[in-house]
Amino acid sequence: MVRENEVRLNEVAVEPPAPVDAGLVYIGCIHTPWTFRMETPRQGRPDGPLCTIEVFEPWVAALRGIEAFERLEVLYWLDRSRRDLVLQSPASNGEVHGTFSIRSPVRPNPIGTSIVLLEKVEGATLFVRGMDCLDGTPLIDIKPDRTLFKPIAPPQKGDFETGQGDA
Ligand code: SAM
């Protein structure tokens, strides 16, 4: 079942504390074919439909070099989600799971992440496959897929520390 905003059998909602402003800015907008949650994929797939990520000014300059990466990690704000459930029943069958043990869009800070395939960049627009969000979902960050990225800055002490010898 796709959630609109209902609370299901055995789910638990809490009174969330007042939000603290983390200073988040929407840096763009994601355009997808999906306008209803009922149709939206649960998770994006690499052979899914071509979607576009529009980056707003003044952030367009920040795209420099991005075309070198075949895969990107995209972070977005699941803006139409409720944020107060601690136990959720994805199957609507009364069996509940803790919010942090699942990837539901319903979370205290509704951040979604997807690994997408980058097909091309045209100015401020990225053409990608692998999204799973509603059309118009706000974009909060883009990073190279971590498995493709080697830090450019020199290594630091902690990079050489291992857990060997820990109790
Ligand atoms: N891939 C991301 C992740 O794992 O963090 C998101 C996964 S979440 C299960 C994807 C679902 O979130 C979609 O199937 C849709 O029901 C819902 N969704 C997508 N865009 C949304 C939005 N802007 N606001 C609220 N819910 C959204």
PDB file of C-alpha atoms and ligand atoms in Angstrom:
ATOM      1  CA  MET A   1       0.000   0.000   0.000  1.00  0.00           C
ATOM      2  CA  VAL A   2       1.214   3.489  -0.748  1.00  0.00           C
ATOM      3  CA  ARG A   3       0.874   5.905   2.115  1.00  0.00           C
ATOM      4  CA  GLU A   4      -0.970   9.143   1.666  1.00  0.00           C
ATOM      5  CA  ASN A   5      -0.849  10.424   5.219  1.00  0.00           C
ATOM      6  CA  GLU A   6      -2.837   7.880   7.166  1.00  0.00           C
ATOM      7  CA  VAL A   7      -1.747   6.074  10.346  1.00  0.00           C
ATOM      8  CA  ARG A   8      -2.122   2.293   9.938  1.00  0.00           C
ATOM      9  CA  LEU A   9      -2.844  -0.556  12.341  1.00  0.00           C
ATOM     10  CA  ASN A  10      -0.188  -0.714  15.114  1.00  0.00           C
ATOM     11  CA  GLU A  11       1.724   2.268  13.779  1.00  0.00           C
ATOM     12  CA  VAL A  12       2.897   4.797  16.342  1.00  0.00           C
ATOM     13  CA  ALA A  13       3.005   8.542  15.789  1.00  0.00           C
ATOM     14  CA  VAL A  14       4.718  10.873  18.230  1.00  0.00           C
ATOM     15  CA  GLU A  15       4.519  14.587  18.905  1.00  0.00           C
ATOM     16  CA  PRO A  16       7.734  15.734  17.222  1.00  0.00           C
ATOM     17  CA  PRO A  17       9.767  18.497  18.813  1.00  0.00           C
ATOM     18  CA  ALA A  18       9.604  21.887  17.100  1.00  0.00           C
ATOM     19  CA  PRO A  19      11.916  21.835  14.075  1.00  0.00           C
ATOM     20  CA  VAL A  20      15.352  23.337  14.435  1.00  0.00           C
ATOM     21  CA  ASP A  21      16.308  25.284  11.349  1.00  0.00           C
ATOM     22  CA  ALA A  22      19.400  23.554   9.974  1.00  0.00           C
ATOM     23  CA  GLY A  23      19.685  26.248   7.330  1.00  0.00           C
ATOM     24  CA  LEU A  24      18.824  23.837   4.542  1.00  0.00           C
ATOM     25  CA  VAL A  25      18.455  25.369   1.074  1.00  0.00           C
ATOM     26  CA  TYR A  26      16.759  23.803  -1.901  1.00  0.00           C
ATOM     27  CA  ILE A  27      19.387  23.895  -4.629  1.00  0.00           C
ATOM     28  CA  GLY A  28      17.169  22.672  -7.442  1.00  0.00           C
ATOM     29  CA  CYS A  29      14.177  20.665  -8.460  1.00  0.00           C
ATOM     30  CA  ILE A  30      13.773  17.085  -9.692  1.00  0.00           C
ATOM     31  CA  HIS A  31      11.493  16.422 -12.649  1.00  0.00           C
ATOM     32  CA  THR A  32      10.090  12.918 -12.987  1.00  0.00           C
ATOM     33  CA  PRO A  33       7.121  11.312 -14.764  1.00  0.00           C
ATOM     34  CA  TRP A  34       5.348  10.626 -11.449  1.00  0.00           C
ATOM     35  CA  THR A  35       2.684  12.860  -9.968  1.00  0.00           C
ATOM     36  CA  PHE A  36       1.029  10.300  -7.638  1.00  0.00           C
ATOM     37  CA  ARG A  37       2.721   8.302  -4.905  1.00  0.00           C
ATOM     38  CA  MET A  38       0.744   5.230  -6.073  1.00  0.00           C
ATOM     39  CA  GLU A  39       2.769   5.223  -9.299  1.00  0.00           C
ATOM     40  CA  THR A  40       6.167   6.236  -7.996  1.00  0.00           C
ATOM     41  CA  PRO A  41       8.786   3.470  -7.721  1.00  0.00           C
ATOM     42  CA  ARG A  42       9.662   2.296  -4.226  1.00  0.00           C
ATOM     43  CA  GLN A  43      13.304   2.506  -5.281  1.00  0.00           C
ATOM     44  CA  GLY A  44      14.722   3.900  -8.489  1.00  0.00           C
ATOM     45  CA  ARG A  45      16.216   1.525 -11.026  1.00  0.00           C
ATOM     46  CA  PRO A  46      19.157   2.155 -13.342  1.00  0.00           C
ATOM     47  CA  ASP A  47      17.028   1.314 -16.384  1.00  0.00           C
ATOM     48  CA  GLY A  48      14.165   3.529 -15.200  1.00  0.00           C
ATOM     49  CA  PRO A  49      12.798   6.494 -17.157  1.00  0.00           C
ATOM     50  CA  LEU A  50      14.981   9.472 -17.989  1.00  0.00           C
ATOM     51  CA  CYS A  51      14.468  12.200 -15.375  1.00  0.00           C
ATOM     52  CA  THR A  52      15.949  15.653 -15.121  1.00  0.00           C
ATOM     53  CA  ILE A  53      17.550  17.424 -12.226  1.00  0.00           C
ATOM     54  CA  GLU A  54      17.393  21.181 -12.580  1.00  0.00           C
ATOM     55  CA  VAL A  55      19.993  23.040 -10.539  1.00  0.00           C
ATOM     56  CA  PHE A  56      19.151  26.600  -9.533  1.00  0.00           C
ATOM     57  CA  GLU A  57      21.433  29.610  -9.522  1.00  0.00           C
ATOM     58  CA  PRO A  58      23.752  30.448  -7.844  1.00  0.00           C
ATOM     59  CA  TRP A  59      24.685  26.741  -7.666  1.00  0.00           C
ATOM     60  CA  VAL A  60      25.106  25.960 -11.363  1.00  0.00           C
ATOM     61  CA  ALA A  61      28.862  26.644 -11.238  1.00  0.00           C
ATOM     62  CA  ALA A  62      29.078  23.845  -8.674  1.00  0.00           C
ATOM     63  CA  LEU A  63      28.373  21.305 -11.417  1.00  0.00           C
ATOM     64  CA  ARG A  64      31.855  21.713 -12.872  1.00  0.00           C
ATOM     65  CA  GLY A  65      33.500  18.307 -13.368  1.00  0.00           C
ATOM     66  CA  ILE A  66      30.375  16.303 -12.592  1.00  0.00           C
ATOM     67  CA  GLU A  67      30.259  14.763 -16.074  1.00  0.00           C
ATOM     68  CA  ALA A  68      33.328  12.697 -15.122  1.00  0.00           C
ATOM     69  CA  PHE A  69      31.123  10.516 -12.936  1.00  0.00           C
ATOM     70  CA  GLU A  70      28.944   7.828 -14.394  1.00  0.00           C
ATOM     71  CA  ARG A  71      26.964   7.545 -11.163  1.00  0.00           C
ATOM     72  CA  LEU A  72      25.845  10.218  -8.713  1.00  0.00           C
ATOM     73  CA  GLU A  73      24.302  10.153  -5.284  1.00  0.00           C
ATOM     74  CA  VAL A  74      21.297  12.485  -5.211  1.00  0.00           C
ATOM     75  CA  LEU A  75      19.767  13.746  -1.966  1.00  0.00           C
ATOM     76  CA  TYR A  76      16.283  15.198  -1.946  1.00  0.00           C
ATOM     77  CA  TRP A  77      13.597  16.395   0.421  1.00  0.00           C
ATOM     78  CA  LEU A  78      10.515  14.190   0.415  1.00  0.00           C
ATOM     79  CA  ASP A  79       8.389  17.235   0.937  1.00  0.00           C
ATOM     80  CA  ARG A  80       4.966  15.584   0.983  1.00  0.00           C
ATOM     81  CA  SER A  81       5.779  13.093   3.773  1.00  0.00           C
ATOM     82  CA  ARG A  82       4.496  13.085   7.304  1.00  0.00           C
ATOM     83  CA  ARG A  83       7.372  13.131   9.785  1.00  0.00           C
ATOM     84  CA  ASP A  84       6.014  11.779  13.050  1.00  0.00           C
ATOM     85  CA  LEU A  85       5.930   7.972  12.835  1.00  0.00           C
ATOM     86  CA  VAL A  86       8.381   5.908  14.890  1.00  0.00           C
ATOM     87  CA  LEU A  87       6.793   2.536  14.065  1.00  0.00           C
ATOM     88  CA  GLN A  88       5.519   1.886  10.561  1.00  0.00           C
ATOM     89  CA  SER A  89       3.668  -0.867   8.771  1.00  0.00           C
ATOM     90  CA  PRO A  90       4.842  -0.780   5.142  1.00  0.00           C
ATOM     91  CA  ALA A  91       2.649  -3.757   4.260  1.00  0.00           C
ATOM     92  CA  SER A  92      -0.373  -2.348   6.126  1.00  0.00           C
ATOM     93  CA  ASN A  93      -0.763  -5.710   7.853  1.00  0.00           C
ATOM     94  CA  GLY A  94      -0.271  -4.680  11.460  1.00  0.00           C
ATOM     95  CA  GLU A  95       3.380  -5.799  11.493  1.00  0.00           C
ATOM     96  CA  VAL A  96       5.463  -2.767  12.375  1.00  0.00           C
ATOM     97  CA  HIS A  97       9.105  -1.779  11.867  1.00  0.00           C
ATOM     98  CA  GLY A  98      11.138   1.013  13.404  1.00  0.00           C
ATOM     99  CA  THR A  99      11.487   3.998  11.092  1.00  0.00           C
ATOM    100  CA  PHE A 100      15.293   3.759  11.134  1.00  0.00           C
ATOM    101  CA  SER A 101      15.192   0.133  10.043  1.00  0.00           C
ATOM    102  CA  ILE A 102      13.382   0.882   6.779  1.00  0.00           C
ATOM    103  CA  ARG A 103      13.723   3.334   3.854  1.00  0.00           C
ATOM    104  CA  SER A 104      10.198   4.747   4.031  1.00  0.00           C
ATOM    105  CA  PRO A 105       9.794   8.399   3.010  1.00  0.00           C
ATOM    106  CA  VAL A 106       8.163   8.978   6.407  1.00  0.00           C
ATOM    107  CA  ARG A 107      10.981  10.005   8.750  1.00  0.00           C
ATOM    108  CA  PRO A 108      11.777  12.864  11.113  1.00  0.00           C
ATOM    109  CA  ASN A 109      13.882  14.496   8.418  1.00  0.00           C
ATOM    110  CA  PRO A 110      12.448  13.173   5.137  1.00  0.00           C
ATOM    111  CA  ILE A 111      15.686  12.946   3.172  1.00  0.00           C
ATOM    112  CA  GLY A 112      15.679  10.578   0.204  1.00  0.00           C
ATOM    113  CA  THR A 113      18.824   9.335  -1.493  1.00  0.00           C
ATOM    114  CA  SER A 114      19.277   7.599  -4.827  1.00  0.00           C
ATOM    115  CA  ILE A 115      22.228   6.413  -6.845  1.00  0.00           C
ATOM    116  CA  VAL A 116      21.506   7.531 -10.407  1.00  0.00           C
ATOM    117  CA  LEU A 117      23.136   6.971 -13.773  1.00  0.00           C
ATOM    118  CA  LEU A 118      24.218  10.256 -15.313  1.00  0.00           C
ATOM    119  CA  GLU A 119      23.443  10.288 -19.037  1.00  0.00           C
ATOM    120  CA  LYS A 120      24.328  13.884 -19.902  1.00  0.00           C
ATOM    121  CA  VAL A 121      24.668  17.404 -18.602  1.00  0.00           C
ATOM    122  CA  GLU A 122      23.195  20.355 -20.477  1.00  0.00           C
ATOM    123  CA  GLY A 123      23.882  23.634 -18.722  1.00  0.00           C
ATOM    124  CA  ALA A 124      22.033  23.545 -15.423  1.00  0.00           C
ATOM    125  CA  THR A 125      20.242  20.282 -16.182  1.00  0.00           C
ATOM    126  CA  LEU A 126      21.355  16.737 -15.435  1.00  0.00           C
ATOM    127  CA  PHE A 127      19.691  13.873 -17.303  1.00  0.00           C
ATOM    128  CA  VAL A 128      19.598  10.806 -15.066  1.00  0.00           C
ATOM    129  CA  ARG A 129      18.019   7.390 -14.577  1.00  0.00           C
ATOM    130  CA  GLY A 130      17.289   5.855 -11.199  1.00  0.00           C
ATOM    131  CA  MET A 131      15.019   8.377  -9.470  1.00  0.00           C
ATOM    132  CA  ASP A 132      12.019   7.418  -7.359  1.00  0.00           C
ATOM    133  CA  CYS A 133      10.492  10.725  -6.337  1.00  0.00           C
ATOM    134  CA  LEU A 134       7.441  12.743  -7.250  1.00  0.00           C
ATOM    135  CA  ASP A 135       7.728  15.410  -9.908  1.00  0.00           C
ATOM    136  CA  GLY A 136       8.794  18.693  -8.341  1.00  0.00           C
ATOM    137  CA  THR A 137      10.646  17.150  -5.378  1.00  0.00           C
ATOM    138  CA  PRO A 138      13.188  19.636  -3.986  1.00  0.00           C
ATOM    139  CA  LEU A 139      16.870  18.838  -4.478  1.00  0.00           C
ATOM    140  CA  ILE A 140      19.195  19.234  -1.506  1.00  0.00           C
ATOM    141  CA  ASP A 141      22.549  17.837  -2.697  1.00  0.00           C
ATOM    142  CA  ILE A 142      24.436  15.960  -5.396  1.00  0.00           C
ATOM    143  CA  LYS A 143      27.677  14.035  -4.861  1.00  0.00           C
ATOM    144  CA  PRO A 144      29.709  11.590  -6.924  1.00  0.00           C
ATOM    145  CA  ASP A 145      28.896   7.979  -6.067  1.00  0.00           C
ATOM    146  CA  ARG A 146      31.327   7.182  -3.256  1.00  0.00           C
ATOM    147  CA  THR A 147      32.528   4.003  -4.950  1.00  0.00           C
ATOM    148  CA  LEU A 148      33.777   6.069  -7.901  1.00  0.00           C
ATOM    149  CA  PHE A 149      35.276   8.903  -5.890  1.00  0.00           C
ATOM    150  CA  LYS A 150      38.820   9.178  -4.589  1.00  0.00           C
ATOM    151  CA  PRO A 151      39.414  12.109  -2.215  1.00  0.00           C
ATOM    152  CA  ILE A 152      41.341  14.889  -3.919  1.00  0.00           C
ATOM    153  CA  ALA A 153      42.525  16.486  -0.667  1.00  0.00           C
ATOM    154  CA  PRO A 154      45.587  14.856   0.944  1.00  0.00           C
ATOM    155  CA  PRO A 155      44.884  12.077   3.461  1.00  0.00           C
ATOM    156  CA  GLN A 156      44.694  12.843   7.166  1.00  0.00           C
ATOM    157  CA  LYS A 157      45.742  10.871  10.243  1.00  0.00           C
ATOM    158  CA  GLY A 158      42.347   9.291  10.684  1.00  0.00           C
ATOM    159  CA  ASP A 159      42.481   7.839   7.195  1.00  0.00           C
ATOM    160  CA  PHE A 160      45.169   5.403   8.388  1.00  0.00           C
ATOM    161  CA  GLU A 161      43.502   4.432  11.676  1.00  0.00           C
ATOM    162  CA  THR A 162      41.989   0.990  11.942  1.00  0.00           C
ATOM    163  CA  GLY A 163      39.933  -0.613  14.666  1.00  0.00           C
ATOM    164  CA  GLN A 164      42.491  -3.353  15.247  1.00  0.00           C
ATOM    165  CA  GLY A 165      43.148  -3.776  18.934  1.00  0.00           C
ATOM    166  CA  ASP A 166      39.773  -2.364  19.994  1.00  0.00           C
ATOM    167  CA  ALA A 167      38.068  -4.310  22.713  1.00  0.00           C
TER     168      ALA A 167
HETATM  169  N1  SAM B   1      15.392   6.108  -2.700  1.00  0.00           N
HETATM  170  C1  SAM B   1      15.035   6.931  -1.569  1.00  0.00           C
HETATM  171  C2  SAM B   1      15.676   6.381  -0.313  1.00  0.00           C
HETATM  172  O1  SAM B   1      15.840   5.163  -0.199  1.00  0.00           O
HETATM  173  O2  SAM B   1      16.065   7.180   0.556  1.00  0.00           O
HETATM  174  C3  SAM B   1      13.535   7.121  -1.403  1.00  0.00           C
HETATM  175  C4  SAM B   1      12.793   5.827  -1.189  1.00  0.00           C
HETATM  176  S1  SAM B   1      11.086   6.133  -0.760  1.00  0.00           S
HETATM  177  C5  SAM B   1      10.604   4.494  -0.306  1.00  0.00           C
HETATM  178  C6  SAM B   1      10.319   6.337  -2.318  1.00  0.00           C
HETATM  179  C7  SAM B   1       8.837   6.588  -2.132  1.00  0.00           C
HETATM  180  O3  SAM B   1       8.670   7.876  -1.517  1.00  0.00           O
HETATM  181  C8  SAM B   1       8.046   6.676  -3.406  1.00  0.00           C
HETATM  182  O4  SAM B   1       7.610   5.401  -3.818  1.00  0.00           O
HETATM  183  C9  SAM B   1       6.879   7.580  -3.022  1.00  0.00           C
HETATM  184  O5  SAM B   1       5.839   6.802  -2.427  1.00  0.00           O
HETATM  185  C10 SAM B   1       7.453   8.466  -1.932  1.00  0.00           C
HETATM  186  N2  SAM B   1       7.771   9.818  -2.403  1.00  0.00           N
HETATM  187  C11 SAM B   1       8.456  10.158  -3.506  1.00  0.00           C
HETATM  188  N3  SAM B   1       8.594  11.486  -3.612  1.00  0.00           N
HETATM  189  C12 SAM B   1       7.996  12.016  -2.526  1.00  0.00           C
HETATM  190  C13 SAM B   1       7.821  13.337  -2.052  1.00  0.00           C
HETATM  191  N4  SAM B   1       8.278  14.401  -2.700  1.00  0.00           N
HETATM  192  N5  SAM B   1       7.153  13.502  -0.875  1.00  0.00           N
HETATM  193  C14 SAM B   1       6.676  12.432  -0.203  1.00  0.00           C
HETATM  194  N6  SAM B   1       6.808  11.153  -0.603  1.00  0.00           N
HETATM  195  C15 SAM B   1       7.462  10.948  -1.750  1.00  0.00           C
END
